[in-house]
Each structure stands twice: as structure tokens, then as C-alpha cells.
Amino acid sequence: QVQLVESGGGLVQPGGSLRLSCAASGFIFSSSAMRWFRQAPGKERELVAGITSSGTSTNYADSVKGRFTISRDNAKNTVYLQMNSLKPDDTAVYYCYAVRGILGYWGQGTQVIVSS
């Protein structure tokens, strides 16, 4: 069965950093583009970052450019989101997503809270 398991979320002060991980299994990870989404309370889910299957190209939402970095290690079947200079507005549940066909696959999400 397909599984995407996120980890690394937690509570951090403004200006701090976190690294999220998403471990994939049950499909050919190296052939799948990957994405990170987030959903804040009362808001719609939004695309944060994306990366191609090879890791050659990345893209980011304007709100996180220069602060977040998406990367992947195909040998470990894992995609990462390095988050620096965190702001209270970054508080959300973060989800990883595998681009597979029309619907793709979702992880369970991990909570990130940025607060002093």
C-alpha cells in the first residue's frame, strides 16, 4: 500500500527553523514529482513548494521564497522541506503529496506552530 509519512513538525519561535521529512513507500518514488502543501486554520490548502522527480527543478509560493527549500533523496525515498526564518503566518498543518496520475497521494500531515 502507498504511504507518505511526515515528521519533524512542532513548536518553534519566530525566526527559528524546522526541517520536515516525508518518507514514501508503496510506489516508485524516483518517478514521482513531489509537493508540499499547508493549511492554516480557517484557510484553504495552498501549494508551498514542488520538486521534479529528479530533483533538478523546484518551485515555491511567493510567501516562502528565500526562506524554504524543498529537496529529495531518492535513495532514501524521502522528500524534505527546510524552513528558515519562520513567521507566525507559517503556522499550519503541512502535507506532502506525490504527483501520480490525476489524484496523486497525500500524507497525513504534520503540525507546525510558530509562536513566541
Tab-separated table of N, CA, C and O in Angstrom:
chain	number	residue	atom	x	y	z
A	1	GLN	N	0.817	-1.178	0.000
A	1	GLN	CA	0.000	0.000	0.000
A	1	GLN	C	0.871	1.255	0.000
A	1	GLN	O	1.981	1.251	0.516
A	2	VAL	N	0.335	2.318	-0.582
A	2	VAL	CA	1.040	3.581	-0.652
A	2	VAL	C	0.986	4.268	0.707
A	2	VAL	O	-0.072	4.352	1.334
A	3	GLN	N	2.143	4.774	1.156
A	3	GLN	CA	2.216	5.527	2.396
A	3	GLN	C	3.135	6.722	2.229
A	3	GLN	O	4.211	6.623	1.628
A	4	LEU	N	2.712	7.861	2.757
A	4	LEU	CA	3.527	9.057	2.877
A	4	LEU	C	3.444	9.488	4.335
A	4	LEU	O	2.373	9.872	4.804
A	5	VAL	N	4.557	9.419	5.054
A	5	VAL	CA	4.573	9.665	6.488
A	5	VAL	C	5.444	10.870	6.784
A	5	VAL	O	6.670	10.802	6.644
A	6	GLU	N	4.812	11.963	7.217
A	6	GLU	CA	5.535	13.184	7.545
A	6	GLU	C	6.039	13.150	8.983
A	6	GLU	O	5.437	12.522	9.856
A	7	SER	N	7.128	13.878	9.226
A	7	SER	CA	7.655	14.053	10.565
A	7	SER	C	8.430	15.363	10.621
A	7	SER	O	8.723	15.960	9.590
A	8	GLY	N	8.760	15.814	11.821
A	8	GLY	CA	9.577	16.999	12.002
A	8	GLY	C	8.833	18.249	12.406
A	8	GLY	O	9.458	19.280	12.668
A	9	GLY	N	7.514	18.192	12.458
A	9	GLY	CA	6.751	19.344	12.880
A	9	GLY	C	6.894	19.594	14.372
A	9	GLY	O	7.434	18.778	15.110
A	10	GLY	N	6.404	20.749	14.816
A	10	GLY	CA	6.477	21.093	16.223
A	10	GLY	C	6.312	22.569	16.452
A	10	GLY	O	5.888	23.311	15.568
A	11	LEU	N	6.663	22.996	17.664
A	11	LEU	CA	6.567	24.393	18.081
A	11	LEU	C	7.925	25.060	17.954
A	11	LEU	O	8.936	24.523	18.431
A	12	VAL	N	7.954	26.227	17.328
A	12	VAL	CA	9.201	26.960	17.135
A	12	VAL	C	8.934	28.456	17.280
A	12	VAL	O	7.831	28.927	16.985
A	13	GLN	N	9.926	29.199	17.744
A	13	GLN	CA	9.797	30.646	17.885
A	13	GLN	C	9.969	31.345	16.548
A	13	GLN	O	10.629	30.820	15.643
A	14	PRO	N	9.371	32.536	16.383
A	14	PRO	CA	9.611	33.306	15.159
A	14	PRO	C	11.100	33.491	14.906
A	14	PRO	O	11.870	33.768	15.830
A	15	GLY	N	11.503	33.340	13.647
A	15	GLY	CA	12.902	33.409	13.279
A	15	GLY	C	13.629	32.083	13.346
A	15	GLY	O	14.767	31.984	12.862
A	16	GLY	N	12.998	31.079	13.908
A	16	GLY	CA	13.605	29.772	14.036
A	16	GLY	C	13.470	28.936	12.781
A	16	GLY	O	12.953	29.387	11.760
A	17	SER	N	13.925	27.690	12.878
A	17	SER	CA	13.943	26.782	11.736
A	17	SER	C	13.400	25.415	12.109
A	17	SER	O	13.487	24.977	13.257
A	18	LEU	N	12.839	24.742	11.120
A	18	LEU	CA	12.416	23.355	11.226
A	18	LEU	C	12.699	22.664	9.907
A	18	LEU	O	12.676	23.300	8.854
A	19	ARG	N	12.934	21.366	9.966
A	19	ARG	CA	13.038	20.562	8.759
A	19	ARG	C	11.998	19.457	8.802
A	19	ARG	O	12.029	18.604	9.696
A	20	LEU	N	11.095	19.476	7.834
A	20	LEU	CA	10.091	18.439	7.703
A	20	LEU	C	10.597	17.332	6.786
A	20	LEU	O	11.303	17.593	5.816
A	21	SER	N	10.221	16.105	7.094
A	21	SER	CA	10.558	14.955	6.269
A	21	SER	C	9.286	14.216	5.892
A	21	SER	O	8.322	14.195	6.655
A	22	CYS	N	9.296	13.601	4.726
A	22	CYS	CA	8.188	12.767	4.279
A	22	CYS	C	8.761	11.497	3.692
A	22	CYS	O	9.400	11.532	2.633
A	23	ALA	N	8.554	10.381	4.377
A	23	ALA	CA	9.055	9.087	3.939
A	23	ALA	C	7.991	8.375	3.121
A	23	ALA	O	6.863	8.188	3.585
A	24	ALA	N	8.353	7.963	1.910
A	24	ALA	CA	7.410	7.361	0.975
A	24	ALA	C	7.658	5.869	0.820
A	24	ALA	O	8.792	5.395	0.885
A	25	SER	N	6.580	5.125	0.576
A	25	SER	CA	6.687	3.702	0.294
A	25	SER	C	5.470	3.257	-0.505
A	25	SER	O	4.439	3.930	-0.523
A	26	GLY	N	5.586	2.122	-1.179
A	26	GLY	CA	4.464	1.548	-1.906
A	26	GLY	C	4.315	2.006	-3.347
A	26	GLY	O	3.343	1.618	-4.006
A	27	PHE	N	5.234	2.800	-3.831
A	27	PHE	CA	5.233	3.228	-5.227
A	27	PHE	C	6.653	3.595	-5.622
A	27	PHE	O	7.545	3.652	-4.765
A	28	ILE	N	6.854	3.852	-6.908
A	28	ILE	CA	8.197	4.185	-7.391
A	28	ILE	C	8.438	5.663	-7.138
A	28	ILE	O	8.096	6.524	-7.954
A	29	PHE	N	9.054	5.944	-6.008
A	29	PHE	CA	9.255	7.319	-5.562
A	29	PHE	C	10.059	8.129	-6.564
A	29	PHE	O	9.761	9.300	-6.818
A	30	SER	N	11.088	7.529	-7.139
A	30	SER	CA	12.002	8.253	-8.019
A	30	SER	C	11.345	8.715	-9.313
A	30	SER	O	11.912	9.562	-10.007
A	31	SER	N	10.173	8.195	-9.640
A	31	SER	CA	9.467	8.606	-10.845
A	31	SER	C	8.404	9.670	-10.579
A	31	SER	O	7.737	10.124	-11.510
A	32	SER	N	8.237	10.075	-9.330
A	32	SER	CA	7.155	10.971	-8.937
A	32	SER	C	7.663	12.350	-8.531
A	32	SER	O	8.526	12.469	-7.663
A	33	ALA	N	7.104	13.381	-9.161
A	33	ALA	CA	7.284	14.725	-8.621
A	33	ALA	C	6.605	14.795	-7.256
A	33	ALA	O	5.612	14.106	-7.005
A	34	MET	N	7.147	15.624	-6.362
A	34	MET	CA	6.618	15.738	-5.011
A	34	MET	C	6.299	17.185	-4.701
A	34	MET	O	6.934	18.107	-5.229
A	35	ARG	N	5.329	17.383	-3.816
A	35	ARG	CA	4.912	18.714	-3.411
A	35	ARG	C	4.680	18.771	-1.909
A	35	ARG	O	4.369	17.765	-1.276
A	36	TRP	N	4.842	19.961	-1.365
A	36	TRP	CA	4.413	20.270	-0.005
A	36	TRP	C	3.271	21.282	-0.064
A	36	TRP	O	3.381	22.297	-0.759
A	37	PHE	N	2.203	20.986	0.659
A	37	PHE	CA	1.080	21.892	0.842
A	37	PHE	C	0.971	22.247	2.315
A	37	PHE	O	1.544	21.574	3.170
A	38	ARG	N	0.216	23.295	2.614
A	38	ARG	CA	-0.101	23.608	4.001
A	38	ARG	C	-1.513	24.155	4.095
A	38	ARG	O	-2.054	24.698	3.134
A	39	GLN	N	-2.095	23.992	5.266
A	39	GLN	CA	-3.435	24.507	5.519
A	39	GLN	C	-3.467	25.126	6.911
A	39	GLN	O	-3.292	24.430	7.912
A	40	ALA	N	-3.685	26.434	6.956
A	40	ALA	CA	-3.793	27.169	8.201
A	40	ALA	C	-5.246	27.186	8.650
A	40	ALA	O	-6.162	27.026	7.831
A	41	PRO	N	-5.489	27.392	9.946
A	41	PRO	CA	-6.868	27.443	10.437
A	41	PRO	C	-7.697	28.480	9.692
A	41	PRO	O	-7.285	29.635	9.547
A	42	GLY	N	-8.860	28.071	9.197
A	42	GLY	CA	-9.755	28.972	8.506
A	42	GLY	C	-9.373	29.307	7.085
A	42	GLY	O	-10.044	30.138	6.461
A	43	LYS	N	-8.325	28.692	6.562
A	43	LYS	CA	-7.876	28.977	5.211
A	43	LYS	C	-7.877	27.720	4.355
A	43	LYS	O	-7.892	26.601	4.860
A	44	GLU	N	-7.869	27.923	3.037
A	44	GLU	CA	-7.792	26.815	2.102
A	44	GLU	C	-6.373	26.265	2.039
A	44	GLU	O	-5.402	26.964	2.331
A	45	ARG	N	-6.271	25.008	1.652
A	45	ARG	CA	-4.969	24.397	1.472
A	45	ARG	C	-4.242	25.073	0.306
A	45	ARG	O	-4.836	25.331	-0.743
A	46	GLU	N	-2.950	25.372	0.492
A	46	GLU	CA	-2.186	26.054	-0.528
A	46	GLU	C	-0.895	25.308	-0.835
A	46	GLU	O	-0.304	24.658	0.034
A	47	LEU	N	-0.459	25.430	-2.077
A	47	LEU	CA	0.800	24.830	-2.504
A	47	LEU	C	1.961	25.659	-1.978
A	47	LEU	O	2.016	26.876	-2.187
A	48	VAL	N	2.895	25.010	-1.307
A	48	VAL	CA	4.064	25.674	-0.732
A	48	VAL	C	5.282	25.524	-1.624
A	48	VAL	O	6.001	26.494	-1.892
A	49	ALA	N	5.558	24.302	-2.071
A	49	ALA	CA	6.752	24.023	-2.852
A	49	ALA	C	6.563	22.756	-3.659
A	49	ALA	O	5.778	21.882	-3.297
A	50	GLY	N	7.295	22.651	-4.762
A	50	GLY	CA	7.273	21.468	-5.591
A	50	GLY	C	8.662	21.137	-6.091
A	50	GLY	O	9.523	22.012	-6.185
A	51	ILE	N	8.875	19.871	-6.418
A	51	ILE	CA	10.157	19.407	-6.914
A	51	ILE	C	9.920	18.307	-7.935
A	51	ILE	O	9.030	17.472	-7.770
A	52	THR	N	10.696	18.304	-9.010
A	52	THR	CA	10.564	17.293	-10.043
A	52	THR	C	11.096	15.958	-9.550
A	52	THR	O	11.746	15.863	-8.509
A	53	SER	N	10.824	14.905	-10.312
A	53	SER	CA	11.209	13.564	-9.891
A	53	SER	C	12.714	13.408	-9.706
A	53	SER	O	13.161	12.686	-8.806
A	54	SER	N	13.488	14.087	-10.531
A	54	SER	CA	14.938	14.010	-10.450
A	54	SER	C	15.536	14.976	-9.440
A	54	SER	O	16.715	14.862	-9.095
A	55	GLY	N	14.744	15.928	-8.981
A	55	GLY	CA	15.241	16.963	-8.093
A	55	GLY	C	15.911	18.115	-8.810
A	55	GLY	O	16.478	19.001	-8.165
A	56	THR	N	15.829	18.138	-10.131
A	56	THR	CA	16.509	19.147	-10.916
A	56	THR	C	15.868	20.526	-10.785
A	56	THR	O	16.572	21.542	-10.739
A	57	SER	N	14.539	20.565	-10.734
A	57	SER	CA	13.815	21.831	-10.701
A	57	SER	C	12.924	21.917	-9.477
A	57	SER	O	12.358	20.912	-9.038
A	58	THR	N	12.781	23.132	-8.946
A	58	THR	CA	11.913	23.392	-7.801
A	58	THR	C	11.100	24.643	-8.046
A	58	THR	O	11.460	25.483	-8.873
A	59	ASN	N	10.002	24.774	-7.319
A	59	ASN	CA	9.219	25.992	-7.359
A	59	ASN	C	8.614	26.239	-5.986
A	59	ASN	O	8.415	25.305	-5.202
A	60	TYR	N	8.310	27.525	-5.694
A	60	TYR	CA	7.860	27.923	-4.371
A	60	TYR	C	6.753	28.957	-4.460
A	60	TYR	O	6.701	29.756	-5.397
A	61	ALA	N	5.894	28.952	-3.459
A	61	ALA	CA	4.950	30.037	-3.299
A	61	ALA	C	5.707	31.325	-2.982
A	61	ALA	O	6.758	31.300	-2.337
A	62	ASP	N	5.168	32.454	-3.439
A	62	ASP	CA	5.837	33.728	-3.198
A	62	ASP	C	6.060	33.990	-1.709
A	62	ASP	O	7.064	34.598	-1.320
A	63	SER	N	5.152	33.525	-0.877
A	63	SER	CA	5.218	33.799	0.550
A	63	SER	C	6.383	33.108	1.255
A	63	SER	O	6.749	33.496	2.364
A	64	VAL	N	6.971	32.086	0.627
A	64	VAL	CA	8.053	31.339	1.271
A	64	VAL	C	9.364	31.405	0.509
A	64	VAL	O	10.375	30.859	0.983
A	65	LYS	N	9.390	32.065	-0.640
A	65	LYS	CA	10.619	32.159	-1.424
A	65	LYS	C	11.740	32.796	-0.613
A	65	LYS	O	11.541	33.795	0.060
A	66	GLY	N	12.915	32.198	-0.694
A	66	GLY	CA	14.067	32.689	0.037
A	66	GLY	C	14.166	32.188	1.452
A	66	GLY	O	15.200	32.380	2.105
A	67	ARG	N	13.107	31.555	1.965
A	67	ARG	CA	13.096	31.045	3.329
A	67	ARG	C	12.989	29.522	3.397
A	67	ARG	O	13.566	28.912	4.296
A	68	PHE	N	12.240	28.928	2.469
A	68	PHE	CA	12.021	27.480	2.458
A	68	PHE	C	12.801	26.843	1.313
A	68	PHE	O	12.972	27.441	0.242
A	69	THR	N	13.239	25.606	1.519
A	69	THR	CA	13.924	24.847	0.493
A	69	THR	C	13.383	23.425	0.454
A	69	THR	O	13.397	22.725	1.472
A	70	ILE	N	12.895	22.998	-0.709
A	70	ILE	CA	12.458	21.623	-0.889
A	70	ILE	C	13.597	20.823	-1.507
A	70	ILE	O	14.319	21.316	-2.369
A	71	SER	N	13.769	19.596	-1.058
A	71	SER	CA	14.797	18.723	-1.599
A	71	SER	C	14.323	17.279	-1.487
A	71	SER	O	13.323	16.989	-0.837
A	72	ARG	N	15.048	16.366	-2.125
A	72	ARG	CA	14.678	14.961	-2.053
A	72	ARG	C	15.910	14.083	-2.107
A	72	ARG	O	16.953	14.470	-2.648
A	73	ASP	N	15.792	12.906	-1.535
A	73	ASP	CA	16.826	11.890	-1.587
A	73	ASP	C	16.157	10.628	-2.102
A	73	ASP	O	15.496	9.914	-1.351
A	74	ASN	N	16.307	10.363	-3.392
A	74	ASN	CA	15.617	9.224	-3.994
A	74	ASN	C	16.131	7.885	-3.473
A	74	ASN	O	15.399	6.895	-3.483
A	75	ALA	N	17.375	7.839	-3.020
A	75	ALA	CA	17.906	6.616	-2.433
A	75	ALA	C	17.225	6.279	-1.115
A	75	ALA	O	17.178	5.121	-0.713
A	76	LYS	N	16.702	7.296	-0.420
A	76	LYS	CA	16.014	7.105	0.849
A	76	LYS	C	14.501	7.220	0.729
A	76	LYS	O	13.798	7.124	1.740
A	77	ASN	N	13.998	7.441	-0.482
A	77	ASN	CA	12.561	7.618	-0.710
A	77	ASN	C	11.970	8.689	0.206
A	77	ASN	O	10.903	8.514	0.796
A	78	THR	N	12.668	9.812	0.304
A	78	THR	CA	12.276	10.858	1.239
A	78	THR	C	12.361	12.231	0.585
A	78	THR	O	13.320	12.518	-0.138
A	79	VAL	N	11.358	13.066	0.856
A	79	VAL	CA	11.372	14.456	0.442
A	79	VAL	C	11.404	15.319	1.700
A	79	VAL	O	10.815	14.959	2.728
A	80	TYR	N	12.096	16.457	1.627
A	80	TYR	CA	12.301	17.327	2.776
A	80	TYR	C	11.793	18.731	2.492
A	80	TYR	O	11.719	19.170	1.342
A	81	LEU	N	11.468	19.448	3.551
A	81	LEU	CA	11.187	20.871	3.468
A	81	LEU	C	11.934	21.566	4.596
A	81	LEU	O	11.564	21.443	5.761
A	82	GLN	N	13.007	22.271	4.242
A	82	GLN	CA	13.762	23.058	5.202
A	82	GLN	C	13.115	24.426	5.316
A	82	GLN	O	12.990	25.135	4.317
A	83	MET	N	12.719	24.807	6.514
A	83	MET	CA	12.014	26.053	6.752
A	83	MET	C	12.842	26.928	7.677
A	83	MET	O	13.071	26.570	8.838
A	84	ASN	N	13.297	28.070	7.173
A	84	ASN	CA	14.088	29.021	7.935
A	84	ASN	C	13.334	30.332	8.091
A	84	ASN	O	12.387	30.606	7.365
A	85	SER	N	13.788	31.154	9.030
A	85	SER	CA	13.185	32.465	9.278
A	85	SER	C	11.672	32.373	9.403
A	85	SER	O	10.922	33.132	8.791
A	86	LEU	N	11.221	31.442	10.205
A	86	LEU	CA	9.787	31.164	10.311
A	86	LEU	C	9.025	32.335	10.920
A	86	LEU	O	9.527	33.034	11.806
A	87	LYS	N	7.820	32.529	10.422
A	87	LYS	CA	6.926	33.587	10.849
A	87	LYS	C	5.656	32.984	11.431
A	87	LYS	O	5.295	31.857	11.104
A	88	PRO	N	4.943	33.732	12.277
A	88	PRO	CA	3.664	33.227	12.785
A	88	PRO	C	2.689	32.823	11.679
A	88	PRO	O	1.930	31.871	11.860
A	89	ASP	N	2.727	33.509	10.532
A	89	ASP	CA	1.840	33.172	9.421
A	89	ASP	C	2.166	31.825	8.784
A	89	ASP	O	1.387	31.326	7.976
A	90	ASP	N	3.313	31.240	9.119
A	90	ASP	CA	3.656	29.913	8.623
A	90	ASP	C	2.966	28.805	9.415
A	90	ASP	O	3.070	27.633	9.045
A	91	THR	N	2.302	29.158	10.504
A	91	THR	CA	1.594	28.174	11.311
A	91	THR	C	0.526	27.475	10.469
A	91	THR	O	-0.347	28.124	9.895
A	92	ALA	N	0.601	26.156	10.395
A	92	ALA	CA	-0.316	25.380	9.567
A	92	ALA	C	-0.021	23.897	9.748
A	92	ALA	O	0.992	23.516	10.334
A	93	VAL	N	-0.914	23.073	9.227
A	93	VAL	CA	-0.627	21.658	9.043
A	93	VAL	C	0.004	21.503	7.669
A	93	VAL	O	-0.550	21.969	6.668
A	94	TYR	N	1.156	20.863	7.617
A	94	TYR	CA	1.900	20.688	6.378
A	94	TYR	C	1.735	19.259	5.873
A	94	TYR	O	1.898	18.303	6.632
A	95	TYR	N	1.430	19.126	4.583
A	95	TYR	CA	1.181	17.837	3.950
A	95	TYR	C	2.135	17.617	2.784
A	95	TYR	O	2.380	18.542	2.006
A	96	CYS	N	2.652	16.409	2.646
A	96	CYS	CA	3.365	16.071	1.419
A	96	CYS	C	2.419	15.363	0.458
A	96	CYS	O	1.425	14.748	0.865
A	97	TYR	N	2.714	15.471	-0.829
A	97	TYR	CA	1.834	14.980	-1.889
A	97	TYR	C	2.684	14.432	-3.016
A	97	TYR	O	3.635	15.076	-3.462
A	98	ALA	N	2.335	13.247	-3.474
A	98	ALA	CA	3.007	12.617	-4.600
A	98	ALA	C	2.176	12.796	-5.853
A	98	ALA	O	0.990	12.443	-5.873
A	99	VAL	N	2.781	13.343	-6.891
A	99	VAL	CA	2.101	13.561	-8.163
A	99	VAL	C	2.098	12.237	-8.920
A	99	VAL	O	3.103	11.852	-9.512
A	100	ARG	N	0.956	11.553	-8.866
A	100	ARG	CA	0.791	10.264	-9.524
A	100	ARG	C	-0.563	10.243	-10.210
A	100	ARG	O	-1.598	10.171	-9.548
A	101	GLY	N	-0.565	10.318	-11.542
A	101	GLY	CA	-1.814	10.339	-12.280
A	101	GLY	C	-2.613	11.589	-11.979
A	101	GLY	O	-2.065	12.674	-11.775
A	102	ILE	N	-3.933	11.438	-11.921
A	102	ILE	CA	-4.818	12.578	-11.719
A	102	ILE	C	-4.933	12.961	-10.252
A	102	ILE	O	-4.858	14.146	-9.893
A	103	LEU	N	-5.118	11.974	-9.371
A	103	LEU	CA	-5.411	12.261	-7.969
A	103	LEU	C	-4.179	12.368	-7.085
A	103	LEU	O	-4.145	13.179	-6.157
A	104	GLY	N	-3.165	11.568	-7.327
A	104	GLY	CA	-1.974	11.576	-6.507
A	104	GLY	C	-2.205	10.966	-5.139
A	104	GLY	O	-3.261	10.395	-4.847
A	105	TYR	N	-1.206	11.089	-4.257
A	105	TYR	CA	-1.262	10.528	-2.910
A	105	TYR	C	-0.921	11.590	-1.881
A	105	TYR	O	-0.019	12.410	-2.101
A	106	TRP	N	-1.615	11.563	-0.741
A	106	TRP	CA	-1.421	12.521	0.348
A	106	TRP	C	-0.858	11.858	1.586
A	106	TRP	O	-1.200	10.723	1.912
A	107	GLY	N	-0.005	12.583	2.303
A	107	GLY	CA	0.401	12.185	3.628
A	107	GLY	C	-0.634	12.595	4.659
A	107	GLY	O	-1.660	13.217	4.336
A	108	GLN	N	-0.380	12.249	5.922
A	108	GLN	CA	-1.337	12.523	6.993
A	108	GLN	C	-1.225	13.933	7.549
A	108	GLN	O	-2.130	14.398	8.247
A	109	GLY	N	-0.131	14.614	7.271
A	109	GLY	CA	0.086	15.966	7.744
A	109	GLY	C	0.870	16.022	9.037
A	109	GLY	O	0.829	15.101	9.851
A	110	THR	N	1.598	17.123	9.232
A	110	THR	CA	2.324	17.373	10.465
A	110	THR	C	2.142	18.839	10.859
A	110	THR	O	2.204	19.731	10.014
A	111	GLN	N	1.903	19.084	12.135
A	111	GLN	CA	1.578	20.420	12.632
A	111	GLN	C	2.831	21.241	12.855
A	111	GLN	O	3.791	20.775	13.478
A	112	VAL	N	2.812	22.477	12.357
A	112	VAL	CA	3.867	23.454	12.614
A	112	VAL	C	3.232	24.668	13.275
A	112	VAL	O	2.300	25.252	12.731
A	113	ILE	N	3.746	25.040	14.448
A	113	ILE	CA	3.256	26.211	15.171
A	113	ILE	C	4.423	27.156	15.397
A	113	ILE	O	5.434	26.768	15.991
A	114	VAL	N	4.291	28.387	14.917
A	114	VAL	CA	5.321	29.410	15.077
A	114	VAL	C	4.770	30.473	16.017
A	114	VAL	O	3.856	31.219	15.659
A	115	SER	N	5.319	30.531	17.214
A	115	SER	CA	4.791	31.427	18.231
A	115	SER	C	5.863	31.733	19.267
A	115	SER	O	6.701	30.886	19.578
A	116	SER	N	5.829	32.948	19.793
A	116	SER	CA	6.726	33.335	20.865
A	116	SER	C	6.082	33.158	22.230
A	116	SER	O	6.707	33.368	23.254
